[in-house]
C-alpha atoms as a printed R data frame, in Angstrom:
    type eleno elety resid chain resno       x       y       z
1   ATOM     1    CA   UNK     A     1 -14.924   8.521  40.106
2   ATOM     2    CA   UNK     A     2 -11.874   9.617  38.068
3   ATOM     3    CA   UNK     A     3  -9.842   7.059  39.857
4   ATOM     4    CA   UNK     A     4 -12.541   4.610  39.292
5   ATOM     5    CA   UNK     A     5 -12.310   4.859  35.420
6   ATOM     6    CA   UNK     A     6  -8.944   5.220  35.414
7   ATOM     7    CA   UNK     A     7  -8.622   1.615  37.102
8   ATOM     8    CA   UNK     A     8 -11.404   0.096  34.787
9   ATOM     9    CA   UNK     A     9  -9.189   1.842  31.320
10  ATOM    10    CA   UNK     A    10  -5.920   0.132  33.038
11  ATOM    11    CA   UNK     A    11  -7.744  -2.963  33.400
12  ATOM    12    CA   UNK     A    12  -8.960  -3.106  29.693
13  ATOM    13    CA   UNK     A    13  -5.665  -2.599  28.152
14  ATOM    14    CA   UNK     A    14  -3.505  -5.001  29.724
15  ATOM    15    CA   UNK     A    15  -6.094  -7.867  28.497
16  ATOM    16    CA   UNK     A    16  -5.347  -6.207  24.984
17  ATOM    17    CA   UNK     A    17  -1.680  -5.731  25.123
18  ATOM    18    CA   UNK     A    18  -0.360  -9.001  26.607
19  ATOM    19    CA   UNK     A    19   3.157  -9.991  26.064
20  ATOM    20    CA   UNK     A    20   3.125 -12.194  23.681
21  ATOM    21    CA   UNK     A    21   5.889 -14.508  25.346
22  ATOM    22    CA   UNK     A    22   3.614 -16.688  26.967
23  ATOM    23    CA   UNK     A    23   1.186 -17.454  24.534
24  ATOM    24    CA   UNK     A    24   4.159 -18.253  21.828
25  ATOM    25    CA   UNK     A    25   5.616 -20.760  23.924
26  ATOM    26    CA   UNK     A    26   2.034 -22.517  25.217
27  ATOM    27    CA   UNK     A    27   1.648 -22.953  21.145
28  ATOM    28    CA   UNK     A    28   5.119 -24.365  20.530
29  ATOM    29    CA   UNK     A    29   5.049 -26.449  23.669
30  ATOM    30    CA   UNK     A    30   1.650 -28.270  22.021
31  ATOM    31    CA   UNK     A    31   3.757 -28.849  19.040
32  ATOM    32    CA   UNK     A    32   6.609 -30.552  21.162
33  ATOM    33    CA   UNK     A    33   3.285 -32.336  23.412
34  ATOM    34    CA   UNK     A    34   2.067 -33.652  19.694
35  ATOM    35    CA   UNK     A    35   5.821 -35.204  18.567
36  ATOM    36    CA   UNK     A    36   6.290 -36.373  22.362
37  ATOM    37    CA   UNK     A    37   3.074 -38.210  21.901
38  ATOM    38    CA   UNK     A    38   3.533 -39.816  18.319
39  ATOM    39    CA   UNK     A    39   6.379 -41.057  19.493
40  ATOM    40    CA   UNK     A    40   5.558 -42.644  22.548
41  ATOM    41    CA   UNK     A    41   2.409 -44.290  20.773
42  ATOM    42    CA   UNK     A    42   5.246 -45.777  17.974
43  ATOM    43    CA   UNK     A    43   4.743 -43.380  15.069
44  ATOM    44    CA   UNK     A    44   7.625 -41.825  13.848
45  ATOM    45    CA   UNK     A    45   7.384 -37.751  12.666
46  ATOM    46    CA   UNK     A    46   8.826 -34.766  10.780
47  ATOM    47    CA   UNK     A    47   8.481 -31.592  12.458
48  ATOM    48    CA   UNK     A    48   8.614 -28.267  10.348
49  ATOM    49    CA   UNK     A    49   8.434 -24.591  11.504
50  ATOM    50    CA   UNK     A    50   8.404 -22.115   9.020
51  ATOM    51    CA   UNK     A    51   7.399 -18.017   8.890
52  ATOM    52    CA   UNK     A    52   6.919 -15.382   6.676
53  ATOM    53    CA   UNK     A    53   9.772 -12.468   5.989
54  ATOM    54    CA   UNK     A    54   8.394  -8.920   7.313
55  ATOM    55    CA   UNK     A    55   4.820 -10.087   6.911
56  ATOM    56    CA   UNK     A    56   3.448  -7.049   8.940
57  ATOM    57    CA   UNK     A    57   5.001  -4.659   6.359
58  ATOM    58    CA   UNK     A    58   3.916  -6.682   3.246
59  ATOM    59    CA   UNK     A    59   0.154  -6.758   3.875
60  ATOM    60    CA   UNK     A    60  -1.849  -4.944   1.622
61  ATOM    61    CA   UNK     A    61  -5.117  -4.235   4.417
62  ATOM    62    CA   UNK     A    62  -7.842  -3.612   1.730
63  ATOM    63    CA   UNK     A    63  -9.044  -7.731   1.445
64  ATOM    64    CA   UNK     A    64 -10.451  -7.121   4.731
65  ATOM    65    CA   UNK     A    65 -13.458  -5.379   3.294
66  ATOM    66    CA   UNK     A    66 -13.266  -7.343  -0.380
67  ATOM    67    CA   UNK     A    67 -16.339  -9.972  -0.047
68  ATOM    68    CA   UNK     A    68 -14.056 -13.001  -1.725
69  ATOM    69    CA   UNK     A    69 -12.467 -12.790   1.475
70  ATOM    70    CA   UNK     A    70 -15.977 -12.304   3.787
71  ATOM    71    CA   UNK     A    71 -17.042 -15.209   1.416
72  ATOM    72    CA   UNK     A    72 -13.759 -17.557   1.533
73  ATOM    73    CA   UNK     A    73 -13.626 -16.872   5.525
74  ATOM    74    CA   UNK     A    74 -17.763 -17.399   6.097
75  ATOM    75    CA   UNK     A    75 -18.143 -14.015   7.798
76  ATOM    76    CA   UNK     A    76 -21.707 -12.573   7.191
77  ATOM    77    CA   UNK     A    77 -21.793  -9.143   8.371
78  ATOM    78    CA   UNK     A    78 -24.682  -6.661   8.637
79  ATOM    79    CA   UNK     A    79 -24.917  -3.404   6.278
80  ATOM    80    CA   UNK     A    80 -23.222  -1.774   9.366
81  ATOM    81    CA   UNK     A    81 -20.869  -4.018  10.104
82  ATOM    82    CA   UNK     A    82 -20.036  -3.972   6.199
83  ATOM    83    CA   UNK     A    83 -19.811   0.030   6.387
84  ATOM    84    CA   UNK     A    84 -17.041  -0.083   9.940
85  ATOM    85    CA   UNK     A    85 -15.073  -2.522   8.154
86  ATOM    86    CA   UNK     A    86 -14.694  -0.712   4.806
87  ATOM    87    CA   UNK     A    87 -14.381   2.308   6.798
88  ATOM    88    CA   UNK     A    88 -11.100   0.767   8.596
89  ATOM    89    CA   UNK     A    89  -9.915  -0.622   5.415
90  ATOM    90    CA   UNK     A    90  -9.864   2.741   3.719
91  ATOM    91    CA   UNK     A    91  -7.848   4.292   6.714
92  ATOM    92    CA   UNK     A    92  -5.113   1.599   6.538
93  ATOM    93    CA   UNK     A    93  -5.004   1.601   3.060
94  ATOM    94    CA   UNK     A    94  -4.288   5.202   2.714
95  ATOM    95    CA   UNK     A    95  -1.971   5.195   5.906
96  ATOM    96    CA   UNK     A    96  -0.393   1.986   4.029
97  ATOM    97    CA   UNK     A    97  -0.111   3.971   0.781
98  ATOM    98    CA   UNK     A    98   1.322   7.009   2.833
99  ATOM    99    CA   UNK     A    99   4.112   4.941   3.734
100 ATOM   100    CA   UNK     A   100   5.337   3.370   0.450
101 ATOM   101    CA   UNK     A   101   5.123   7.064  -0.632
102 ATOM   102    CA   UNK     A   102   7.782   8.062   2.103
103 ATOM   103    CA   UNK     A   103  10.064   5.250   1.476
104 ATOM   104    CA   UNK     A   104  10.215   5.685  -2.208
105 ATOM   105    CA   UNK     A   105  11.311   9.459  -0.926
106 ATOM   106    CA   UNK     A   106  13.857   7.843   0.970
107 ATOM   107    CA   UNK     A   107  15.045   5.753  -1.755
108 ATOM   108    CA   UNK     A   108  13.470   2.156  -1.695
109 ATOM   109    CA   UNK     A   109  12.909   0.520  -4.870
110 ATOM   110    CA   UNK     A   110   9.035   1.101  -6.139
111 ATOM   111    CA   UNK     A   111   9.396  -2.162  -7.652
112 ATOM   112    CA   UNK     A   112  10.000  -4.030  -4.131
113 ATOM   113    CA   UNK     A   113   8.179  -1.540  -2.014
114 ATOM   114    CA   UNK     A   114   4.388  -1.571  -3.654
115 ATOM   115    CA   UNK     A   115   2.685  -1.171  -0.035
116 ATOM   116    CA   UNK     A   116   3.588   0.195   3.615
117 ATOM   117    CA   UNK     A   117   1.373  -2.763   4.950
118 ATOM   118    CA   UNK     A   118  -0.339  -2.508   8.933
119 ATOM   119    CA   UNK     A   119   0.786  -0.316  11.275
120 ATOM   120    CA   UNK     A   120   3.106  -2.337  13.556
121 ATOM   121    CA   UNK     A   121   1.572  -1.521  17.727
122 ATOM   122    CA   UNK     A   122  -2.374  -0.819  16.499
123 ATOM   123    CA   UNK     A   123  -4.507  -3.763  18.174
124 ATOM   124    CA   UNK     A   124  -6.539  -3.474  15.249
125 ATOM   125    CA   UNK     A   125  -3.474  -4.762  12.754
126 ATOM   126    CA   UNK     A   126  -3.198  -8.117  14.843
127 ATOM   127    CA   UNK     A   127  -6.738  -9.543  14.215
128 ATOM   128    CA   UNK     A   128  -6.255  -8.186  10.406
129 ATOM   129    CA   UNK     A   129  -2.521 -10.383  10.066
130 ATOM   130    CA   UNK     A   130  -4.200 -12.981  11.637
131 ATOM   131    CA   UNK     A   131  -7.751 -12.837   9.884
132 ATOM   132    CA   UNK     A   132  -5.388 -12.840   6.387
133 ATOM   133    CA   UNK     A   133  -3.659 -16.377   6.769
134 ATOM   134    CA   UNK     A   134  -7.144 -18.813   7.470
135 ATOM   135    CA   UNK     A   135  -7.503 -19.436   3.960
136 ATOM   136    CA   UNK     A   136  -3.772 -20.759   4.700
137 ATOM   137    CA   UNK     A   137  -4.720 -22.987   7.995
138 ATOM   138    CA   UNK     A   138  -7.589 -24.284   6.522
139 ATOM   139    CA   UNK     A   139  -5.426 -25.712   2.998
140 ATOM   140    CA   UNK     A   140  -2.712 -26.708   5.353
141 ATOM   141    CA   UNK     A   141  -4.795 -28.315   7.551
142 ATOM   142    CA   UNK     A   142  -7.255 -30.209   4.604
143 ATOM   143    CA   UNK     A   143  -4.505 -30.644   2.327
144 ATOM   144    CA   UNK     A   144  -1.464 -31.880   4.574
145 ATOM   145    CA   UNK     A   145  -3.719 -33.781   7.599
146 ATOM   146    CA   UNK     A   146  -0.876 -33.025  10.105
147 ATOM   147    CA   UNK     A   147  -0.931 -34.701  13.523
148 ATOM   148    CA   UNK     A   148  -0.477 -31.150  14.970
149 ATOM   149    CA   UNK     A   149  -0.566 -27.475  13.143
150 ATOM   150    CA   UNK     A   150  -0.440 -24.170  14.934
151 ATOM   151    CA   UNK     A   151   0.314 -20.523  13.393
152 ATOM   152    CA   UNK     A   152   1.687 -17.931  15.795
153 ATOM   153    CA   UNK     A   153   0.734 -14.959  13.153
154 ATOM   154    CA   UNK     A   154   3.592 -15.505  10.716
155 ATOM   155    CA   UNK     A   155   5.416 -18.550  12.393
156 ATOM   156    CA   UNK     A   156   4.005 -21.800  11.477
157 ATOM   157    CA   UNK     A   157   4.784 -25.289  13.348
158 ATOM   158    CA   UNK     A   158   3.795 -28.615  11.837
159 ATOM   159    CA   UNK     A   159   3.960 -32.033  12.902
160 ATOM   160    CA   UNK     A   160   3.300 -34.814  10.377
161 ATOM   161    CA   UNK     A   161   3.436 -38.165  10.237
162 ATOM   162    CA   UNK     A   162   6.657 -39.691   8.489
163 ATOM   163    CA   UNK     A   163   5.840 -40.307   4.912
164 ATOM   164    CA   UNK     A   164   9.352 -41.586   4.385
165 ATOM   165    CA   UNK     A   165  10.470 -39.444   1.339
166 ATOM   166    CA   UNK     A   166  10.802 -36.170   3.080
167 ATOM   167    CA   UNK     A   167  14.751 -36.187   4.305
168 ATOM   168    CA   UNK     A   168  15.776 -32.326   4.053
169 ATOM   169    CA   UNK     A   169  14.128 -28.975   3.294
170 ATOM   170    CA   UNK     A   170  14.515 -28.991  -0.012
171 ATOM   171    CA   UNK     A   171  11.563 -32.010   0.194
172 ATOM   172    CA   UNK     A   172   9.008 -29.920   1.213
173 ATOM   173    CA   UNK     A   173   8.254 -27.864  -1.329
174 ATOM   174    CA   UNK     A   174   7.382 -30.351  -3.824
175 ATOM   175    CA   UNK     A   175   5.532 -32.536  -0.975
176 ATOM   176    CA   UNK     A   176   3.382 -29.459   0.277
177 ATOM   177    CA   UNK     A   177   2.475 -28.107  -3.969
178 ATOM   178    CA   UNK     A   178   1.160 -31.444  -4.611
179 ATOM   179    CA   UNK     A   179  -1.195 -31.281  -1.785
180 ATOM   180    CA   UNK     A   180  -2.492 -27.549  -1.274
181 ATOM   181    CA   UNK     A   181  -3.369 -24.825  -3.225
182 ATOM   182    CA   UNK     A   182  -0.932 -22.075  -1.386
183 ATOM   183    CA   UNK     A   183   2.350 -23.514  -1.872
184 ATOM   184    CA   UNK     A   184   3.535 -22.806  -5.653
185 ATOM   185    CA   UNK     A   185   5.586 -25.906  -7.433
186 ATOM   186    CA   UNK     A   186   9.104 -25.917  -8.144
187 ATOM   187    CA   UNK     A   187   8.321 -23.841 -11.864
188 ATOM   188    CA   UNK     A   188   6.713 -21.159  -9.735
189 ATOM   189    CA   UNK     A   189  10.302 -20.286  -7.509
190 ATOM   190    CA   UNK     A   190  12.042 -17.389  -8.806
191 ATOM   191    CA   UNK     A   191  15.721 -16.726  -7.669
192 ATOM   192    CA   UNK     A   192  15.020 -18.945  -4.706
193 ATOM   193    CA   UNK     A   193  12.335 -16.937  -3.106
194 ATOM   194    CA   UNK     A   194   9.018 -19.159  -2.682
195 ATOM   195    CA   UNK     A   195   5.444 -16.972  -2.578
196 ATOM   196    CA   UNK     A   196   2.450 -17.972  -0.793
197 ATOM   197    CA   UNK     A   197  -0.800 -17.415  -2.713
198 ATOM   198    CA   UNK     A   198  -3.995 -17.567  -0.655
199 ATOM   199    CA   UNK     A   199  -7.362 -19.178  -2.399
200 ATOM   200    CA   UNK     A   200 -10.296 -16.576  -2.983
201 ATOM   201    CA   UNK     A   201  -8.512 -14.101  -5.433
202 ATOM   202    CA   UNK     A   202  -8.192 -11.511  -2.541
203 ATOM   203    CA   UNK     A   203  -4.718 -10.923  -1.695
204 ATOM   204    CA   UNK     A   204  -4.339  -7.954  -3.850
205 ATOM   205    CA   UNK     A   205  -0.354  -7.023  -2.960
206 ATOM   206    CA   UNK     A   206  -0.037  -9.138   0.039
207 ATOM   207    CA   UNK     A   207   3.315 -10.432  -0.436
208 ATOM   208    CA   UNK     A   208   3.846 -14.067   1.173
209 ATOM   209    CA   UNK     A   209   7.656 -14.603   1.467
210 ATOM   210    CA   UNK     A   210   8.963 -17.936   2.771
211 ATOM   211    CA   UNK     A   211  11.430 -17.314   4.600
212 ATOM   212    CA   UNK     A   212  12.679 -20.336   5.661
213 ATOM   213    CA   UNK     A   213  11.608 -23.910   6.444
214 ATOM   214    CA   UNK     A   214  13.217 -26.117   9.198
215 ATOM   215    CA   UNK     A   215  12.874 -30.162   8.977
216 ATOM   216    CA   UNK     A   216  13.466 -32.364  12.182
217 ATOM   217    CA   UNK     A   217  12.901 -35.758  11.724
218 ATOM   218    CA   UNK     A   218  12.179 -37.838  15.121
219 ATOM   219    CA   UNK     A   219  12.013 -41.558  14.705
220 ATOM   220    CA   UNK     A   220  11.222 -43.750  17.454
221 ATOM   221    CA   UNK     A   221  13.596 -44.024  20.996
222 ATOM   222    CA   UNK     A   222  14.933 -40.785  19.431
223 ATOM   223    CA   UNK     A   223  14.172 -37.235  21.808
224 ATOM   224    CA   UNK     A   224  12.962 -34.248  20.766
225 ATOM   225    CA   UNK     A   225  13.211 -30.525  21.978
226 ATOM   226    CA   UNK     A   226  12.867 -29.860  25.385
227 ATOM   227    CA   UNK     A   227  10.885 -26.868  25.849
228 ATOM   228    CA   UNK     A   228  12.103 -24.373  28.214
């Protein structure tokens, strides 16, 4: 019976903990299936991949319990439910505050360092990164109409259709403020770094750094990427 359970516990945890290199390329390969098929249908495209710098250490965990986020995201949970999530947000919160404690001790700026963020390995911190960033997919994906958008936690792949007046990186900034609510205008970049603010008035410290943005323009007869 021991070896029984011990089987079934083995079982459960490597449907958890999968590597994540297969899943990463599936979702880039769609995003090289979506520019493959643009183009074969006549339609030129930019493609853009972008992510976020040490997102995992720059999320501040208590929004998952603040009801502007249950309220932005639609979740409806019962008085239970309510009382397991709060109780999870507490824990990281303190472990997060534990953490920015013992790097200020070991000489970090408080000014940079304001949170530890989620705890890097628990299963729990993956569906909290992820749960963070739909206010994100949903303004991207109402506010930009892209032929293709996928998030990979903090790396995000677009393909749009060619508008004509995006030519470099430096384009996309002022194309993606005019349409969404999450990308700050030119006025709001200080020293070059470009923050991220999520609708709903939850983020608390969540820190969205940009870290960079990539622009490849395919026009038609041109190839793209082949995925390995």
């Amino acid at each position: 019976m021991q070896q029984a359970y011990r089987w079934k516990s083995n079982d459960l945890c490597n449907n958890v903990f999968q590597p994540y290199f297969g899943p990463y390329k599936e979702w880039r390969n769609r995003g090289f299936k979506a520019i493959r098929t643009e183009l074969e249908a006549g339609r030129a495209v930019v493609a853009i991949s972008m992510d976020l710098t040490s997102y995992y250490h720059r999320v501040d965990p208590a929004f998952m319990a603040d009801g502007r986020f249950l309220t932005e995201a639609g979740i409806a949970l019962s008085d239970w439910e309510l009382q397991f999530t709060q109780g999870f947000a507490v824990a990281l919160s303190e472990w997060s505050k534990r953490v920015a404690t013992e790097m200020h001790a070991l000489g970090c700026s408080k000014r940079e360092v304001t949170i530890g963020g989620l705890p890097i390995g628990l299963s729990l911190s993956r569906v909290v990164a992820n749960a963070l960033l739909a206010g994100l997919d949903r303004d991207i994906e109402h506010g930009l109409t892209p032929v293709y958008y996928g998030r990979y936690v903090d790396d995000l792949f677009l393909v749009l259709r060619d508008p004509g007046d995006l030519q470099s990186a430096e384009d996309l900034l002022p194309y993606f403020a005019a349409r969404t609510r999450c990308f700050p205008a030119a006025s709001g970049v200080k020293n070059g770094e470009i923050y991220l603010t999520l609708p709903g008035g939850f983020q608390g410290k969540t820190k969205l750094l940009l870290q960079q943005a990539l622009l490849h323009k395919s026009a038609i007869g041109q190839g793209i990427p082949n995925p390995k």
